[in-house]
PDB file of C-alpha atoms in Angstrom:
ATOM      1  CA  UNK N   1     111.823 125.421  70.170  1.00 71.00           C
ATOM      2  CA  UNK N   2     111.110 121.602  67.473  1.00 78.00           C
ATOM      3  CA  UNK N   3     113.589 119.285  69.215  1.00 76.00           C
ATOM      4  CA  UNK N   4     112.165 120.480  73.101  1.00 75.00           C
ATOM      5  CA  UNK N   5     108.597 119.451  71.825  1.00 77.00           C
ATOM      6  CA  UNK N   6     110.012 116.613  69.865  1.00 75.00           C
ATOM      7  CA  UNK N   7     111.763 115.176  73.190  1.00 76.00           C
ATOM      8  CA  UNK N   8     108.821 115.812  75.165  1.00 81.00           C
ATOM      9  CA  UNK N   9     106.627 113.931  73.561  1.00 81.00           C
ATOM     10  CA  UNK N  10     109.271 111.083  73.044  1.00 75.00           C
ATOM     11  CA  UNK N  11     109.261 110.950  76.865  1.00 72.00           C
ATOM     12  CA  UNK N  12     105.721 111.635  77.626  1.00 78.00           C
ATOM     13  CA  UNK N  13     105.042 108.681  75.070  1.00 79.00           C
ATOM     14  CA  UNK N  14     106.829 106.229  76.834  1.00 71.00           C
ATOM     15  CA  UNK N  15     105.766 107.317  80.082  1.00 71.00           C
ATOM     16  CA  UNK N  16     101.749 106.060  78.920  1.00 77.00           C
ATOM     17  CA  UNK N  17     103.522 103.200  77.546  1.00 78.00           C
ATOM     18  CA  UNK N  18     105.481 101.969  80.317  1.00 75.00           C
ATOM     19  CA  UNK N  19     104.015 103.783  83.862  1.00 74.00           C
ATOM     20  CA  UNK N  20     100.429 103.361  82.570  1.00 78.00           C
ATOM     21  CA  UNK N  21     100.920  99.386  82.000  1.00 80.00           C
ATOM     22  CA  UNK N  22     102.865  99.112  85.888  1.00 79.00           C
ATOM     23  CA  UNK N  23      99.443 101.145  87.295  1.00 80.00           C
ATOM     24  CA  UNK N  24      97.059  98.800  86.414  1.00 84.00           C
ATOM     25  CA  UNK N  25     100.079  95.857  87.359  1.00 86.00           C
ATOM     26  CA  UNK N  26     100.348  97.036  90.617  1.00 85.00           C
ATOM     27  CA  UNK N  27      96.685  97.427  91.109  1.00 86.00           C
ATOM     28  CA  UNK N  28      96.201  93.854  89.910  1.00 90.00           C
ATOM     29  CA  UNK N  29      98.495  92.673  92.222  1.00 91.00           C
ATOM     30  CA  UNK N  30      97.406  94.392  95.420  1.00 89.00           C
ATOM     31  CA  UNK N  31      93.257  93.495  94.624  1.00 89.00           C
ATOM     32  CA  UNK N  32      93.022  90.342  92.546  1.00 94.00           C
ATOM     33  CA  UNK N  33      92.779  87.443  94.975  1.00 94.00           C
ATOM     34  CA  UNK N  34      93.224  83.895  94.709  1.00 95.00           C
ATOM     35  CA  UNK N  35      92.401  81.626  97.776  1.00 96.00           C
ATOM     36  CA  UNK N  36      91.321  84.688 100.253  1.00 92.00           C
ATOM     37  CA  UNK N  37      94.859  86.160  99.651  1.00 93.00           C
ATOM     38  CA  UNK N  38      96.197  88.905  97.061  1.00 93.00           C
ATOM     39  CA  UNK N  39      98.323  88.097  94.066  1.00 95.00           C
ATOM     40  CA  UNK N  40     100.613  90.361  96.233  1.00 94.00           C
ATOM     41  CA  UNK N  41     100.604  88.097  98.907  1.00 95.00           C
ATOM     42  CA  UNK N  42     100.929  85.586  97.228  1.00 97.00           C
ATOM     43  CA  UNK N  43     103.825  87.073  95.977  1.00 97.00           C
ATOM     44  CA  UNK N  44     105.430  88.402  98.659  1.00 97.00           C
ATOM     45  CA  UNK N  45     105.692  84.968 100.657  1.00 97.00           C
ATOM     46  CA  UNK N  46     107.523  83.344  97.303  1.00 98.00           C
ATOM     47  CA  UNK N  47     110.119  85.762  96.933  1.00 98.00           C
ATOM     48  CA  UNK N  48     110.287  86.438 100.927  1.00 97.00           C
ATOM     49  CA  UNK N  49     112.817  83.527 101.690  1.00 97.00           C
ATOM     50  CA  UNK N  50     115.297  85.053  98.842  1.00 97.00           C
ATOM     51  CA  UNK N  51     114.929  88.287 100.045  1.00 97.00           C
ATOM     52  CA  UNK N  52     115.667  87.446 103.539  1.00 96.00           C
ATOM     53  CA  UNK N  53     118.688  85.610 102.416  1.00 97.00           C
ATOM     54  CA  UNK N  54     120.124  89.042 100.284  1.00 97.00           C
ATOM     55  CA  UNK N  55     119.467  90.977 103.923  1.00 97.00           C
ATOM     56  CA  UNK N  56     116.211  92.058 102.428  1.00 97.00           C
ATOM     57  CA  UNK N  57     112.272  90.705 102.017  1.00 97.00           C
ATOM     58  CA  UNK N  58     109.255  89.408  99.790  1.00 97.00           C
ATOM     59  CA  UNK N  59     107.205  93.315  99.737  1.00 96.00           C
ATOM     60  CA  UNK N  60     111.174  94.686  98.812  1.00 97.00           C
ATOM     61  CA  UNK N  61     111.923  92.170  95.399  1.00 96.00           C
ATOM     62  CA  UNK N  62     108.221  91.787  94.920  1.00 95.00           C
ATOM     63  CA  UNK N  63     108.404  96.667  94.355  1.00 94.00           C
ATOM     64  CA  UNK N  64     111.308  96.137  92.745  1.00 93.00           C
ATOM     65  CA  UNK N  65     109.355  93.712  89.871  1.00 92.00           C
ATOM     66  CA  UNK N  66     106.446  95.825  89.769  1.00 88.00           C
ATOM     67  CA  UNK N  67     107.985  98.799  90.274  1.00 86.00           C
ATOM     68  CA  UNK N  68     110.185  97.811  86.659  1.00 87.00           C
ATOM     69  CA  UNK N  69     108.291 100.483  84.759  1.00 83.00           C
ATOM     70  CA  UNK N  70     109.487 103.560  87.193  1.00 79.00           C
ATOM     71  CA  UNK N  71     112.130 102.815  89.783  1.00 83.00           C
ATOM     72  CA  UNK N  72     110.759 105.889  91.363  1.00 81.00           C
ATOM     73  CA  UNK N  73     107.841 104.027  92.609  1.00 83.00           C
ATOM     74  CA  UNK N  74     109.192 101.314  94.659  1.00 88.00           C
ATOM     75  CA  UNK N  75     108.938 103.166  97.779  1.00 87.00           C
ATOM     76  CA  UNK N  76     105.096 103.830  97.428  1.00 85.00           C
ATOM     77  CA  UNK N  77     105.298 100.460  96.272  1.00 88.00           C
ATOM     78  CA  UNK N  78     107.000  99.162  99.539  1.00 91.00           C
ATOM     79  CA  UNK N  79     105.063 100.898 101.867  1.00 88.00           C
ATOM     80  CA  UNK N  80     102.056  99.431  99.888  1.00 88.00           C
ATOM     81  CA  UNK N  81     102.884  96.229 100.388  1.00 91.00           C
ATOM     82  CA  UNK N  82     104.428  96.224 103.593  1.00 91.00           C
ATOM     83  CA  UNK N  83     100.657  97.596 104.781  1.00 88.00           C
ATOM     84  CA  UNK N  84      98.959  95.062 102.243  1.00 88.00           C
ATOM     85  CA  UNK N  85     101.414  91.836 103.496  1.00 88.00           C
ATOM     86  CA  UNK N  86     101.406  93.003 107.105  1.00 86.00           C
ATOM     87  CA  UNK N  87      97.725  93.908 108.007  1.00 82.00           C
ATOM     88  CA  UNK N  88      97.623  97.245 109.065  1.00 81.00           C
ATOM     89  CA  UNK N  89      94.586  99.154 108.890  1.00 75.00           C
ATOM     90  CA  UNK N  90      95.618 102.127 110.615  1.00 75.00           C
ATOM     91  CA  UNK N  91      98.061 102.919 107.927  1.00 72.00           C
ATOM     92  CA  UNK N  92      97.997 103.964 104.189  1.00 66.00           C
ATOM     93  CA  UNK N  93      94.668 104.906 101.998  1.00 63.00           C
ATOM     94  CA  UNK N  94      93.076 101.352 101.923  1.00 62.00           C
ATOM     95  CA  UNK N  95      94.223  97.619 100.364  1.00 61.00           C
ATOM     96  CA  UNK N  96      96.085  97.993  97.672  1.00 63.00           C
ATOM     97  CA  UNK N  97      96.576 101.939  97.733  1.00 66.00           C
ATOM     98  CA  UNK N  98      99.538 103.293  97.215  1.00 67.00           C
ATOM     99  CA  UNK N  99     100.207 106.293  98.905  1.00 70.00           C
ATOM    100  CA  UNK N 100     102.947 108.883 100.775  1.00 68.00           C
ATOM    101  CA  UNK N 101     103.322 108.892 104.559  1.00 72.00           C
ATOM    102  CA  UNK N 102     102.874 112.093 106.638  1.00 77.00           C
ATOM    103  CA  UNK N 103     105.686 111.566 108.269  1.00 81.00           C
ATOM    104  CA  UNK N 104     109.013 110.277 108.800  1.00 85.00           C
ATOM    105  CA  UNK N 105     107.692 108.504 111.747  1.00 87.00           C
ATOM    106  CA  UNK N 106     104.385 106.949 109.683  1.00 83.00           C
ATOM    107  CA  UNK N 107     107.039 105.879 106.981  1.00 86.00           C
ATOM    108  CA  UNK N 108     109.300 104.584 110.445  1.00 89.00           C
ATOM    109  CA  UNK N 109     106.160 102.376 111.846  1.00 88.00           C
ATOM    110  CA  UNK N 110     105.094 101.349 108.704  1.00 88.00           C
ATOM    111  CA  UNK N 111     108.763  99.746 107.573  1.00 91.00           C
ATOM    112  CA  UNK N 112     109.375  98.194 111.900  1.00 93.00           C
ATOM    113  CA  UNK N 113     105.125  96.664 111.597  1.00 91.00           C
ATOM    114  CA  UNK N 114     106.704  94.676 108.303  1.00 92.00           C
ATOM    115  CA  UNK N 115     109.986  93.441 109.819  1.00 93.00           C
ATOM    116  CA  UNK N 116     112.438  95.855 108.656  1.00 95.00           C
ATOM    117  CA  UNK N 117     116.046  96.404 110.422  1.00 95.00           C
ATOM    118  CA  UNK N 118     118.795  97.934 109.857  1.00 95.00           C
ATOM    119  CA  UNK N 119     120.283  95.593 107.318  1.00 97.00           C
ATOM    120  CA  UNK N 120     117.644  95.916 105.492  1.00 97.00           C
ATOM    121  CA  UNK N 121     117.760  99.599 104.973  1.00 96.00           C
ATOM    122  CA  UNK N 122     120.922  99.291 104.619  1.00 97.00           C
ATOM    123  CA  UNK N 123     120.799  96.404 101.333  1.00 97.00           C
ATOM    124  CA  UNK N 124     117.828  98.447  99.709  1.00 96.00           C
ATOM    125  CA  UNK N 125     119.915 101.263  99.301  1.00 96.00           C
ATOM    126  CA  UNK N 126     123.129  99.009  98.152  1.00 97.00           C
ATOM    127  CA  UNK N 127     120.698  97.192  95.806  1.00 96.00           C
ATOM    128  CA  UNK N 128     119.192 100.719  94.640  1.00 93.00           C
ATOM    129  CA  UNK N 129     121.720 101.577  93.804  1.00 94.00           C
ATOM    130  CA  UNK N 130     123.080  98.678  91.924  1.00 93.00           C
ATOM    131  CA  UNK N 131     120.156  96.774  90.808  1.00 87.00           C
ATOM    132  CA  UNK N 132     118.435  96.636  87.512  1.00 82.00           C
ATOM    133  CA  UNK N 133     117.502  99.824  85.277  1.00 87.00           C
ATOM    134  CA  UNK N 134     113.841 100.489  84.697  1.00 85.00           C
ATOM    135  CA  UNK N 135     111.829  99.617  81.327  1.00 84.00           C
ATOM    136  CA  UNK N 136     112.188 103.042  79.475  1.00 81.00           C
ATOM    137  CA  UNK N 137     116.293 102.302  79.815  1.00 87.00           C
ATOM    138  CA  UNK N 138     115.595  98.767  78.661  1.00 90.00           C
ATOM    139  CA  UNK N 139     113.479  99.606  75.749  1.00 86.00           C
ATOM    140  CA  UNK N 140     116.158 102.146  74.868  1.00 87.00           C
ATOM    141  CA  UNK N 141     119.788  99.688  75.015  1.00 93.00           C
ATOM    142  CA  UNK N 142     117.077  97.355  72.929  1.00 93.00           C
ATOM    143  CA  UNK N 143     117.175 100.141  70.449  1.00 91.00           C
ATOM    144  CA  UNK N 144     119.987 101.480  70.249  1.00 94.00           C
ATOM    145  CA  UNK N 145     121.348  98.529  69.993  1.00 96.00           C
ATOM    146  CA  UNK N 146     119.394  95.932  68.444  1.00 96.00           C
ATOM    147  CA  UNK N 147     120.453  93.141  70.201  1.00 97.00           C
ATOM    148  CA  UNK N 148     118.295  90.516  72.638  1.00 96.00           C
ATOM    149  CA  UNK N 149     122.183  89.403  74.030  1.00 97.00           C
ATOM    150  CA  UNK N 150     123.225  93.251  75.396  1.00 96.00           C
ATOM    151  CA  UNK N 151     119.523  94.391  76.556  1.00 96.00           C
ATOM    152  CA  UNK N 152     119.204  91.033  78.487  1.00 96.00           C
ATOM    153  CA  UNK N 153     122.749  91.267  79.399  1.00 96.00           C
ATOM    154  CA  UNK N 154     123.232  95.310  80.206  1.00 95.00           C
ATOM    155  CA  UNK N 155     119.305  94.619  82.376  1.00 94.00           C
ATOM    156  CA  UNK N 156     120.713  91.546  84.549  1.00 95.00           C
ATOM    157  CA  UNK N 157     124.292  92.092  85.155  1.00 96.00           C
ATOM    158  CA  UNK N 158     122.750  95.025  87.190  1.00 95.00           C
ATOM    159  CA  UNK N 159     120.739  92.536  89.171  1.00 94.00           C
ATOM    160  CA  UNK N 160     122.938  89.980  89.462  1.00 96.00           C
ATOM    161  CA  UNK N 161     125.629  92.053  90.987  1.00 97.00           C
ATOM    162  CA  UNK N 162     123.016  94.202  93.239  1.00 96.00           C
ATOM    163  CA  UNK N 163     121.567  90.518  94.735  1.00 97.00           C
ATOM    164  CA  UNK N 164     125.643  89.618  95.086  1.00 97.00           C
ATOM    165  CA  UNK N 165     125.954  92.859  96.844  1.00 98.00           C
ATOM    166  CA  UNK N 166     123.363  92.181  99.684  1.00 98.00           C
ATOM    167  CA  UNK N 167     123.861  89.116  99.917  1.00 98.00           C
ATOM    168  CA  UNK N 168     127.725  89.667 100.778  1.00 98.00           C
ATOM    169  CA  UNK N 169     126.417  92.359 103.147  1.00 98.00           C
ATOM    170  CA  UNK N 170     123.562  90.159 104.582  1.00 98.00           C
ATOM    171  CA  UNK N 171     125.838  87.673 105.115  1.00 97.00           C
ATOM    172  CA  UNK N 172     129.303  89.757 106.762  1.00 97.00           C
ATOM    173  CA  UNK N 173     125.938  91.073 108.724  1.00 96.00           C
ATOM    174  CA  UNK N 174     124.977  87.663 110.040  1.00 95.00           C
ATOM    175  CA  UNK N 175     128.576  86.516 111.722  1.00 95.00           C
ATOM    176  CA  UNK N 176     129.276  89.980 113.267  1.00 94.00           C
ATOM    177  CA  UNK N 177     125.877  89.716 114.988  1.00 92.00           C
ATOM    178  CA  UNK N 178     126.678  86.046 115.887  1.00 93.00           C
ATOM    179  CA  UNK N 179     130.133  86.683 116.883  1.00 82.00           C
TER     180      UNK N 179
END
């Protein structure tokens, strides 16, 4: 019983320490504006060339950055950022608000409006399998190794592998499509 309570409190503490700031960051990037664009729109515009090169897009890359505290919020963040950057007014719950689409067809409509293709979906699945760990995992790696070097390596190596696999798939897809 004591062990269960200790572990529960520990997990809840980590959730508060990492998830609460993440929620604030997500809200800020979507709702703070510079020269008429939200910080999210600026970031998506900056990340889009790299995202397209590896068969994803800037929305997906930004979603993975702001979702480091909790990887399970990547898809809701992608939907929120797609609604925001594509200027959709009939989807979601408003600018900069996470939501869950009411149906698969509603989700499909949002993603298609964001320029998604089959390649985007395939590479999102591959990247999800290989990308960097969440912040609590990164923290646990540091806590157990007490090594900044190993923590950085354990964080960046899967990220590099995910990007490399997506790049190869995107380039192969392009070669096949161009015939």
